[in-house]
XYZ file of C-alpha atoms in Angstrom:
559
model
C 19.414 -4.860 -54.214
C 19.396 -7.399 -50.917
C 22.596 -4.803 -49.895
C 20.209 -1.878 -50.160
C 16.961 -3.452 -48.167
C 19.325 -4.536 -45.521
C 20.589 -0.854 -45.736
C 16.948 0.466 -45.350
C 15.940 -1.726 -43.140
C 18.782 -0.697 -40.532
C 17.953 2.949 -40.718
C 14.090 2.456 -40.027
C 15.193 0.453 -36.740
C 18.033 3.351 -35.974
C 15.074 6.076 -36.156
C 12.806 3.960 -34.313
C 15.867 3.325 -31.549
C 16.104 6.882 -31.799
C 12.462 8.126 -32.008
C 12.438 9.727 -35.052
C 9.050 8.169 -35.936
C 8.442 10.428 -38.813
C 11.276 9.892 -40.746
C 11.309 5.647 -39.897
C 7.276 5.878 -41.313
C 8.847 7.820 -44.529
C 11.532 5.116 -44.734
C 9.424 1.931 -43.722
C 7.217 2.815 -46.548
C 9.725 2.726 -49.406
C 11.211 -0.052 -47.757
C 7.306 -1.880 -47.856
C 7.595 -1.034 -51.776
C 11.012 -2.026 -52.766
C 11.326 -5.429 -50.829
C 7.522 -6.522 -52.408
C 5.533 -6.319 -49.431
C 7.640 -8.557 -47.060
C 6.191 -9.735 -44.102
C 9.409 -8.395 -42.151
C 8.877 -4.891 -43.472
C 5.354 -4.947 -43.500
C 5.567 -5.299 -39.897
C 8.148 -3.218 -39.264
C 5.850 -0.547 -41.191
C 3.066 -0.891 -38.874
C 5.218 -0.428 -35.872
C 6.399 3.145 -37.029
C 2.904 4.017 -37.498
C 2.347 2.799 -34.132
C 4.867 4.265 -32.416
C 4.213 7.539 -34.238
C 0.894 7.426 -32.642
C -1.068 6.973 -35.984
C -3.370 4.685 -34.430
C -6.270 4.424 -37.099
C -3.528 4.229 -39.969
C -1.555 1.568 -38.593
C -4.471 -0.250 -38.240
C -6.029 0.562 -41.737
C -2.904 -0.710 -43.035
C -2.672 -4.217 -41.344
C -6.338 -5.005 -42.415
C -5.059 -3.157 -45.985
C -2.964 -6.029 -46.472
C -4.707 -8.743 -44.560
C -2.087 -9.162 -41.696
C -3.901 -9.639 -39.280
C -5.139 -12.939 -39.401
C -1.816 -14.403 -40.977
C 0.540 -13.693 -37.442
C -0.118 -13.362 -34.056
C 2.671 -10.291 -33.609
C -0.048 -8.408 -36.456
C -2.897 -9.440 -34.209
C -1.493 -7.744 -31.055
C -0.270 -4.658 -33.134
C -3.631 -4.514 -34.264
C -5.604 -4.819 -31.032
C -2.841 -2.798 -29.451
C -4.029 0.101 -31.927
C -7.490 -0.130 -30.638
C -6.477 -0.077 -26.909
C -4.969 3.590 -27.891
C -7.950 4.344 -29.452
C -10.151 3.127 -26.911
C -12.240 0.951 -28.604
C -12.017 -1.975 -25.715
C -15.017 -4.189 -27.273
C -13.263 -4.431 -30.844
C -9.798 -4.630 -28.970
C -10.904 -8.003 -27.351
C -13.094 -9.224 -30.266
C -9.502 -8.511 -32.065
C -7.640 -11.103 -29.384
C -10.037 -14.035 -30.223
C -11.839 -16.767 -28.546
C -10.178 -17.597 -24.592
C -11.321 -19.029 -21.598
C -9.744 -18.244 -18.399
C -10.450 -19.585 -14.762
C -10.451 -18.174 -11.389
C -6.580 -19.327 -10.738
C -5.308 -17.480 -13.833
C -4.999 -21.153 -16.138
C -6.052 -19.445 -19.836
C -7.088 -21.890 -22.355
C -6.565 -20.081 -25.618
C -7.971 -21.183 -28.679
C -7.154 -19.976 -32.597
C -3.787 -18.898 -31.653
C -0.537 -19.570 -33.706
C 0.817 -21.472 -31.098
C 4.417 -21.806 -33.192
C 4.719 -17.808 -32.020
C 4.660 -18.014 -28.629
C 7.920 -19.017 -27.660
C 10.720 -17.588 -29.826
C 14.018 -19.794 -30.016
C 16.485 -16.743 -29.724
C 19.357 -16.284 -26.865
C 17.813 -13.264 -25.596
C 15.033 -13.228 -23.126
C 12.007 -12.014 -24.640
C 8.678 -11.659 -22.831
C 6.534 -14.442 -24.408
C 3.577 -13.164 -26.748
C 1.002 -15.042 -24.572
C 1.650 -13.098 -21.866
C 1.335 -9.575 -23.317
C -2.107 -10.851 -24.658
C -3.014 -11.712 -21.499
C -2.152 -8.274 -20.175
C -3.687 -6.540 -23.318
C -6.845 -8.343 -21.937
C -6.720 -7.585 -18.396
C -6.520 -3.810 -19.263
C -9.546 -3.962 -21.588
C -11.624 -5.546 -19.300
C -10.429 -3.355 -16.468
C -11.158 -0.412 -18.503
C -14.763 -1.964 -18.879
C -15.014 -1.861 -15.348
C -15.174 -5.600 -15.338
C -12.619 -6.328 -12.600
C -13.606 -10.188 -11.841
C -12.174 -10.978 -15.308
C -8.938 -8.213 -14.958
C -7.788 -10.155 -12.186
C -8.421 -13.629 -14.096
C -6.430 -12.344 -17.121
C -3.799 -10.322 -14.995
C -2.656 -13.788 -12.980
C -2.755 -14.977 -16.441
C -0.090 -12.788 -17.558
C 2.148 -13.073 -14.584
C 1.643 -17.150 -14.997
C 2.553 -17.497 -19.096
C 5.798 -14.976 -18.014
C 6.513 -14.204 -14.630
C 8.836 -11.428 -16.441
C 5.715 -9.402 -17.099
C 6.059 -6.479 -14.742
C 3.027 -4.888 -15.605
C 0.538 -7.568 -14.800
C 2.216 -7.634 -11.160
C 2.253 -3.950 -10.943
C -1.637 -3.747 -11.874
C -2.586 -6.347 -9.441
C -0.353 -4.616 -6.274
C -1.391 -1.539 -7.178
C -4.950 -2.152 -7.628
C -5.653 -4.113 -4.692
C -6.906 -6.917 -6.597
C -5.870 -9.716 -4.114
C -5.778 -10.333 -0.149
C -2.790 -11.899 1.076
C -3.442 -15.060 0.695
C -4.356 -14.526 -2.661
C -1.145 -13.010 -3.657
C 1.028 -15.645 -1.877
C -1.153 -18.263 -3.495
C -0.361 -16.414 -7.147
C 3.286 -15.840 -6.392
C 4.047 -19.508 -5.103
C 1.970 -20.885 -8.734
C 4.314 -18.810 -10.871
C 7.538 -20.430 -12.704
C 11.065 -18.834 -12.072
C 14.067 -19.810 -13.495
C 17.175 -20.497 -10.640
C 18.571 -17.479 -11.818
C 15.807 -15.187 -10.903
C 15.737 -15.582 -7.668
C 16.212 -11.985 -7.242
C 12.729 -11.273 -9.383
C 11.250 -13.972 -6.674
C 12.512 -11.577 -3.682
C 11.829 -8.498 -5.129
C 8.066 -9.587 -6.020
C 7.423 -10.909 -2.570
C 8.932 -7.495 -0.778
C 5.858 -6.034 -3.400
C 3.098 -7.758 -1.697
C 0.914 -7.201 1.298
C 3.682 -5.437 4.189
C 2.728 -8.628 6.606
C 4.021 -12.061 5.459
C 1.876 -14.782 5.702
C 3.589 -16.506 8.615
C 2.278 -18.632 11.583
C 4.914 -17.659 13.741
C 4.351 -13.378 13.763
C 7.354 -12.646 16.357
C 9.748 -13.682 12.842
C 7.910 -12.027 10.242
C 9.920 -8.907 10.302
C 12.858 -10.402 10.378
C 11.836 -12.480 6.909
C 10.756 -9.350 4.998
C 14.441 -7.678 6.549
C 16.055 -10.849 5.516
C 14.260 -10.576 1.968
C 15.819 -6.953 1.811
C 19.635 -7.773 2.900
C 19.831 -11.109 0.525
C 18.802 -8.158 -2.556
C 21.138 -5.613 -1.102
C 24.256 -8.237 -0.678
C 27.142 -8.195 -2.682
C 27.505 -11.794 -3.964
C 31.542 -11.600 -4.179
C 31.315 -10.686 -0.217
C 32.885 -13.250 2.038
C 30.322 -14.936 3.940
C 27.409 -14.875 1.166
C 25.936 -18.483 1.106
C 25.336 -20.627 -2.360
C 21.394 -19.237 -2.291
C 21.839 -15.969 -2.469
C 21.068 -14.405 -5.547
C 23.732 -13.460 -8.127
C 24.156 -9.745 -8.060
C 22.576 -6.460 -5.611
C 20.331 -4.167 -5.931
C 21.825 -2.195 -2.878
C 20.692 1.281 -3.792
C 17.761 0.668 -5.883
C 15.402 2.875 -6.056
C 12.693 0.290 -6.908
C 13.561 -1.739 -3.725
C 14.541 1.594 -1.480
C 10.444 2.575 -2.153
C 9.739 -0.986 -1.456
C 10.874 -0.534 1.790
C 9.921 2.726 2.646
C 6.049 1.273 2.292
C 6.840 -1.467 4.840
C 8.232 0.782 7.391
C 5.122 2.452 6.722
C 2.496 -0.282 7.200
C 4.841 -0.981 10.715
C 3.852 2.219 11.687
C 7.593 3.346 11.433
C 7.031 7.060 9.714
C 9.674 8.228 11.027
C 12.251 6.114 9.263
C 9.257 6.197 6.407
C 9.797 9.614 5.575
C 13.563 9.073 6.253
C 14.104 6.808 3.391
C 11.232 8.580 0.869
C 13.020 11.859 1.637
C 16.792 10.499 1.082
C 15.394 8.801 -2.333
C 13.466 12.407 -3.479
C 16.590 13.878 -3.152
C 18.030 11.733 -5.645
C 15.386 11.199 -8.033
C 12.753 14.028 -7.371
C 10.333 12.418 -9.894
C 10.011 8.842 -8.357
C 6.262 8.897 -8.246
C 5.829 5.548 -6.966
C 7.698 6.886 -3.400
C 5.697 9.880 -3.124
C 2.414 8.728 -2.076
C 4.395 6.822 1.131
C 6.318 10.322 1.691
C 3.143 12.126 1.571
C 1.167 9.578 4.125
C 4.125 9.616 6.281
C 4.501 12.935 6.347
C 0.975 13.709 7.356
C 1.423 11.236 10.139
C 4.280 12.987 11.094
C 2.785 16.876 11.041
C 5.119 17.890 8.509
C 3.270 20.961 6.787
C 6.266 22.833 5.019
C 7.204 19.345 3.524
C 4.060 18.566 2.393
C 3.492 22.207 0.778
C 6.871 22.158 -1.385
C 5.528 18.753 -2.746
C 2.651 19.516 -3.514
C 3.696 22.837 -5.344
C 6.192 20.843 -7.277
C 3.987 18.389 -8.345
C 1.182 20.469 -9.299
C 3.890 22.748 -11.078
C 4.997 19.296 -12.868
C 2.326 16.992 -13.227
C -1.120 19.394 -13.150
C -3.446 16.785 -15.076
C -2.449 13.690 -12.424
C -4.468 13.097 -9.779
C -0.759 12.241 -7.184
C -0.583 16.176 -7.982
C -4.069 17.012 -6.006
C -3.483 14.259 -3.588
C -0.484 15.924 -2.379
C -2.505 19.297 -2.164
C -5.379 17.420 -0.520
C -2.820 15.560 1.991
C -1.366 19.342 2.943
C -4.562 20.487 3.560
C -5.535 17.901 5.815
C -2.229 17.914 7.674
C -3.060 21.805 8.632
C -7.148 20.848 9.727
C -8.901 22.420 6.783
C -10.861 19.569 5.566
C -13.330 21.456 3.228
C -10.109 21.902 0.983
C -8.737 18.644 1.908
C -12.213 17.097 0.583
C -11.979 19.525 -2.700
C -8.446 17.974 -3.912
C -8.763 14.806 -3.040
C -12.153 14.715 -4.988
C -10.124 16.451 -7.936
C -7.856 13.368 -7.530
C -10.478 10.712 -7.566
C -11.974 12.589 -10.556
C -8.783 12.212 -12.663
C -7.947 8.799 -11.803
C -10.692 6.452 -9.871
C -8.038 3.764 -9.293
C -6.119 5.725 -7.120
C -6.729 4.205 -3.828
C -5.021 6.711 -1.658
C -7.336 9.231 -2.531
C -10.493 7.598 -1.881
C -8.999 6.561 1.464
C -8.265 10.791 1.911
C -11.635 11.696 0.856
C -13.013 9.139 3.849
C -10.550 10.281 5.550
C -11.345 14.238 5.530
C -15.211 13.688 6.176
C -14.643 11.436 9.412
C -12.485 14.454 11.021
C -15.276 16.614 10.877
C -17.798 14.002 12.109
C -19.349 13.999 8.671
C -20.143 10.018 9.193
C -22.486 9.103 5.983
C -19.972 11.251 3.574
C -17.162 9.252 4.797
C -18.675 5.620 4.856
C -19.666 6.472 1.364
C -16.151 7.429 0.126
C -14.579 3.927 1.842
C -17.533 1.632 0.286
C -16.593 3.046 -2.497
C -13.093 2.432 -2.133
C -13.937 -1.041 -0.633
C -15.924 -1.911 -4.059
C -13.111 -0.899 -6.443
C -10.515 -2.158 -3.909
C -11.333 -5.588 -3.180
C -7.865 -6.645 -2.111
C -7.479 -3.116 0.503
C -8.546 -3.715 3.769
C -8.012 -0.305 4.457
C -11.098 0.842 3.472
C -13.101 -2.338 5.170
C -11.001 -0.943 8.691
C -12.529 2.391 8.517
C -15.864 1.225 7.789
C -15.291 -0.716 11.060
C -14.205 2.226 12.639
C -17.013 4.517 11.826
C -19.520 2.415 12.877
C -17.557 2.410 16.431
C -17.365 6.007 16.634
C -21.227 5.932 15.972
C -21.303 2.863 18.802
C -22.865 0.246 15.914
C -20.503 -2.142 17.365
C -22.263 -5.335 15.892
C -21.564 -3.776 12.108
C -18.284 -2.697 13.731
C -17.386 -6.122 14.693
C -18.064 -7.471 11.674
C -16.391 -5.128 8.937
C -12.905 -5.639 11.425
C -13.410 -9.541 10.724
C -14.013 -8.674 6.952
C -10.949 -6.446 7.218
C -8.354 -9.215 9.344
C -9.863 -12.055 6.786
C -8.242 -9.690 3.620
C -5.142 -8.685 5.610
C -4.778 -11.034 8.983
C -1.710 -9.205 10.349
C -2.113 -5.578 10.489
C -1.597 -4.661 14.118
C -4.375 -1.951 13.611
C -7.386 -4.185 12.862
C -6.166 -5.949 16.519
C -6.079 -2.685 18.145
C -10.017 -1.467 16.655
C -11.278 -4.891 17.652
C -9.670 -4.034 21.204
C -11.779 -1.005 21.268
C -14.807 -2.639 20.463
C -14.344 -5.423 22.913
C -13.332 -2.664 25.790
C -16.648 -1.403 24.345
C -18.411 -4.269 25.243
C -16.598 -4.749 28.184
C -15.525 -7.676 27.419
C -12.462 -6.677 29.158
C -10.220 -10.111 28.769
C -11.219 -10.461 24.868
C -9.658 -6.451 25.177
C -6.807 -7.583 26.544
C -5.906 -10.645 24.199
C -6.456 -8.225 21.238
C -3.995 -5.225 22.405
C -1.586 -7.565 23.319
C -1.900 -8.993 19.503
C -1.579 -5.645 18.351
C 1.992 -5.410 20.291
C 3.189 -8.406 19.361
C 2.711 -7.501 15.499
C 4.602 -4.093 16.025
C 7.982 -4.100 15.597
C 10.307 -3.176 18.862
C 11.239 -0.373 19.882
C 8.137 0.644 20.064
C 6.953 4.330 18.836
C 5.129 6.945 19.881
C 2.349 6.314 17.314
C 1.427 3.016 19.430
C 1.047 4.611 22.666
C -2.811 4.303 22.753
C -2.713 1.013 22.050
C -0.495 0.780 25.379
C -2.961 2.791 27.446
C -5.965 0.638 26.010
C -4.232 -2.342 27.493
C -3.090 -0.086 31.036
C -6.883 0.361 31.259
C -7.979 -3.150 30.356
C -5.790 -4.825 32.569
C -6.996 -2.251 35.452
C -10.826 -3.158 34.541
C -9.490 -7.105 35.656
C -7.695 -5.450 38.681
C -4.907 -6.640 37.193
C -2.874 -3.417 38.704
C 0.518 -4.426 39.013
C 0.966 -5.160 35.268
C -1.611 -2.027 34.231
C 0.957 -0.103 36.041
C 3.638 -1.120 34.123
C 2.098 -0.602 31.096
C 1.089 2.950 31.883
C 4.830 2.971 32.475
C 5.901 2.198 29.390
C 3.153 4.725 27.844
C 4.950 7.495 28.992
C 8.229 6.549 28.429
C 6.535 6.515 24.760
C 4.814 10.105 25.442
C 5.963 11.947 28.638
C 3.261 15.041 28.213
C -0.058 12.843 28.104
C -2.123 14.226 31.508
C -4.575 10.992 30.531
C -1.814 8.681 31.109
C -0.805 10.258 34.002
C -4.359 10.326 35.741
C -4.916 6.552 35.073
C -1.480 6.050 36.772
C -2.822 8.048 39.874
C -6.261 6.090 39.982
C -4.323 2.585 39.581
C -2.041 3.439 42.661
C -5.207 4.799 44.154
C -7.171 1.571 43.909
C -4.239 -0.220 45.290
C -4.734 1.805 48.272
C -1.482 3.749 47.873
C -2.662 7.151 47.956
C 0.441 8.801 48.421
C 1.722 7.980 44.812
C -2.115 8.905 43.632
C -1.789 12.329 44.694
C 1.764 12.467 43.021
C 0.580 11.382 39.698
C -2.543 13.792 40.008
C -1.096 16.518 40.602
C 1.177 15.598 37.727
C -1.880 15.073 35.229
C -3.601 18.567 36.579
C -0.276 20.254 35.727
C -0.303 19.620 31.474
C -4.251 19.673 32.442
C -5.544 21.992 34.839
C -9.173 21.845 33.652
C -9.487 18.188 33.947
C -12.968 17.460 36.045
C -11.909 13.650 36.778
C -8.655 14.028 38.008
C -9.732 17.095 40.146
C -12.124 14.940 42.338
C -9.996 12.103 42.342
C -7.199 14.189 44.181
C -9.808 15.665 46.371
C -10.779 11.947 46.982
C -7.031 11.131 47.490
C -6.486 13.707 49.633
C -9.343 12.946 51.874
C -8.789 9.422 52.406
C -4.836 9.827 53.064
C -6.128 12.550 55.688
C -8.173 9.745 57.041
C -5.719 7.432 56.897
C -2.736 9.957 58.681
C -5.468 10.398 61.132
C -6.472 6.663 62.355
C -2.780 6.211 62.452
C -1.667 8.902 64.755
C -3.614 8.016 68.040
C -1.751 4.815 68.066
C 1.532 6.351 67.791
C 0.763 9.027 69.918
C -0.034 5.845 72.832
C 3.361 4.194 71.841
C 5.139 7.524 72.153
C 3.892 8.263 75.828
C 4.386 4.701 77.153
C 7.917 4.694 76.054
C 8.067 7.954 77.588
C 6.149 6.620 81.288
């Protein structure tokens, strides 16, 4: 007979291995009957009814035979079984009593403690943390996000092993930076995971939290090289962790997102594309691709993704936010606005399409539509500063530069090393003109960016070219203008501020150069046409005053 339930018990977990739920619920049930309602088969019943999606059954059955209250494992199952059924209130009355504080320390009470840890050789996620999780999500589902995050760090602190809790946090935008270097410092890995350690901190905010910003690339590129070493390589120090992940798709997406937060989408879209080609369906790369390739004015790109998805994955909202992100790449923002509302509709927590929606509105000067669509994103996004940045920014198109000034402060408290909060604050200041608070701010925003520099940071250039010339500063505004067009050779602005520096220096032969330069990718360009005029005139005046006096020195060494 023991032969037989061993026998039985082998082929329910072979159809579960195999998912052939039907056939391990017909077998788990004899096997319930014949053993006389063991606890190992009883839960091993409820599992298959689980996993066959028989949510109300599975959970008819546990309270059938009063499981629930004699295991912890039963009282999971069973709360599990009300997540899938949505029934969040009864899922966390299921859970029992627990406290939790702001840092993530739960303090759970009328738990079988003797459960929690498991003395086996394999590494299994402990119990206490997929409660914690199971928590999070209700409470998140019940819109009551102060608690999610308390019950998320929970999770990541009873197992650091507990992907999910990290991904829902990241994702989300449930901490600033500080925040998340705070949680990942608190958390408990084993020598041997140092690799988890690297990989989670290449997850978090694309800035590290360093005092010294000219190294802080070079630690996140550093972070990526010790994961992509081969361990048996010569030269591979005793710290280094114990195997590669060279190649991984995981960490490949990782770093396409920093290159994109360095304003690299170029070498963004580089690395999304190279991974799509692999693995077409990598879902957490495409919103980066997308982004980047909006940045980057690629339209055919951008339509064959969004066609795919939409062919593939109709009822999620990454589907419509690809078809939003095409339509705002070619300028029709009604569309644009239409998708990425279909997006937001399918899936409020998707950040990226909140930050679209805001996005489409301010293109068409629509100001109150878009402030609405980032406060909302700023509400459900407390850890974003995105959304707090072009807040800032609206109310400095609409020249409310005291709101402005303080939604960029709100925005560098949550994220204190994005180069583009440095560069808006430069604005404002220029603004102001408080030229010399202009100038310390672009020449924050520089340092931040990563060398060489591209051509998406050539403004920020020019804004420092013109507040350097506001301080008559003109030798170093000229270099600066310099190095903007070395970025962008074509710009008839850059050009024209060139001319007027040289001009104010009194060299109006190099004015009239660069003037004619700017009028000739410009033609209709009312500033730079008087200031040549102006050019003109005064070299006239100049060649003028000057030729008497050589005229009297050429006749008196002619006498």
């Amino acid at each position: 007979m023991r032969e037989e339930l061993q026998k039985l018990r082998a082929v329910v977990r072979d159809c579960l291995s195999k998912h052939l739920y039907s056939s391990a619920i017909f077998f788990a049930d004899k096997l319930v009957t014949m053993s006389g309602h063991a606890t190992q088969d009883l839960y091993m019943h409820a599992q298959a009814l689980f996993l066959g999606k028989e949510y109300r059954r599975a959970l008819h059955f546990l309270r059938r035979y009063q499981l629930i209250s004699a295991d912890l494992r039963f009282r999971y199952l069973a709360a599990k079984c009300l997540e899938e059924v949505k029934e969040w209130n009864e899922c966390l009355a299921m859970l029992g009593e627990s406290d939790v504080d702001e840092q993530g320390n739960v303090h759970m009470e009328d738990q079988d403690t003797e459960l929690f840890d498991k003395d086996t050789e394999e590494r299994e996620i402990n119990i206490t943390a997929a409660i914690c999780l199971l928590r999070g999500r209700a409470f998140e589902a019940l819109e009551n996000r102060a608690q999610a995050l308390r019950w998320y760090q929970a999770a990541l602190k009873a197992d650091p092993y507990c992907f999910e809790a990290f991904e829902r946090l990241i994702e989300n935008h449930m901490l600033t930076s500080d925040e998340e270097t705070n949680l990942l410092s608190s958390l408990k890995f084993e020598p041997e995971d140092r690799w988890l350690f690297l990989l989670y901190s290449c997850h978090l905010k694309k800035y590290d939290q360093l005092s010294t910003m000219e190294s802080k690339f070079a630690t996140m590129e550093s972070k990526f090289a010790e994961l992509e070493r081969d361990p048996y390589e010569s030269g591979s120090d005793g710290d280094a962790v114990g195997c590669s992940l060279k190649d991984n798709a995981d960490l490949v997406a990782c770093k396409s997102d920093h290159y994109y937060h360095r304003g690299e989408y170029q070498k963004c879209y580089e690395t999304t594309k190279a991974l799509l080609e692999k693995d077409p369906y990598h879902l957490k790369c495409i919103p980066m691709h997308l982004a980047s390739a909006v940045e980057l004015g690629r339209k055919n790109e951008l339509f064959l993704k969004a066609h795919m998805l939409v062919q593939e994955y109709p009822q999620r909202a990454l589907a419509w936010f690809a078809v939003g992100c095409y339509y705002l790449c070619i300028r029709q923002f009604d569309h644009a606005r239409r998708y990425f509302c279909k997006a937001t509709t399918l899936d409020g927590a998707f950040a990226c399409a909140w930050i679209g929606f805001g996005h489409a509105y301010a293109a068409q000067d629509e100001s109150d539509q878009a402030m609405a669509a980032y406060r909302t994103a700023a509400r459900l996004f407390a850890g974003c500063h995105l959304p707090v940045l072009c807040i800032g920014m609206e109310y400095l198109r609409t020249n409310n530069l005291n709101l402005a000034q303080q939604f960029f402060m709100n925005a560098r408290r949550i994220c204190p090393t994005d180069p583009l909060i440095f560069n808006e604050m430069g604005v404002m200041a220029y603004r102001n003109k408080d030229y010399e608070a202009a100038v310390r701010n672009f020449r924050k925003t520089l340092r931040l960016i990563p060398l060489p520099l591209t051509e998406a940071w050539e403004a920020t250039v020019v804004n420092l070219a013109h507040s350097l010339r506001k301080l008559m500063f003109y030798t170093e505004a000229i270099t600066f203008y310099e190095k903007a067009l070395a970025l962008s050779s074509r710009s008839a602005g850059t050009y024209a501020a060139l001319g007027f520096t040289h001009h104010l220096q009194g060299n109006t032969t190099l004015a009239i150069e660069y003037y004619h330069k700017a009028l000739g990718l410009k033609p209709d360009d009312t500033f730079t046409v008087e200031m040549l005029n102006t050019a003109l005139a005064d070299e006239c005046t100049r060649m003028s005053d000057r030729m008497p006096a050589e005229a009297w020195a050429s006749n008196s060494y002619l006498s």
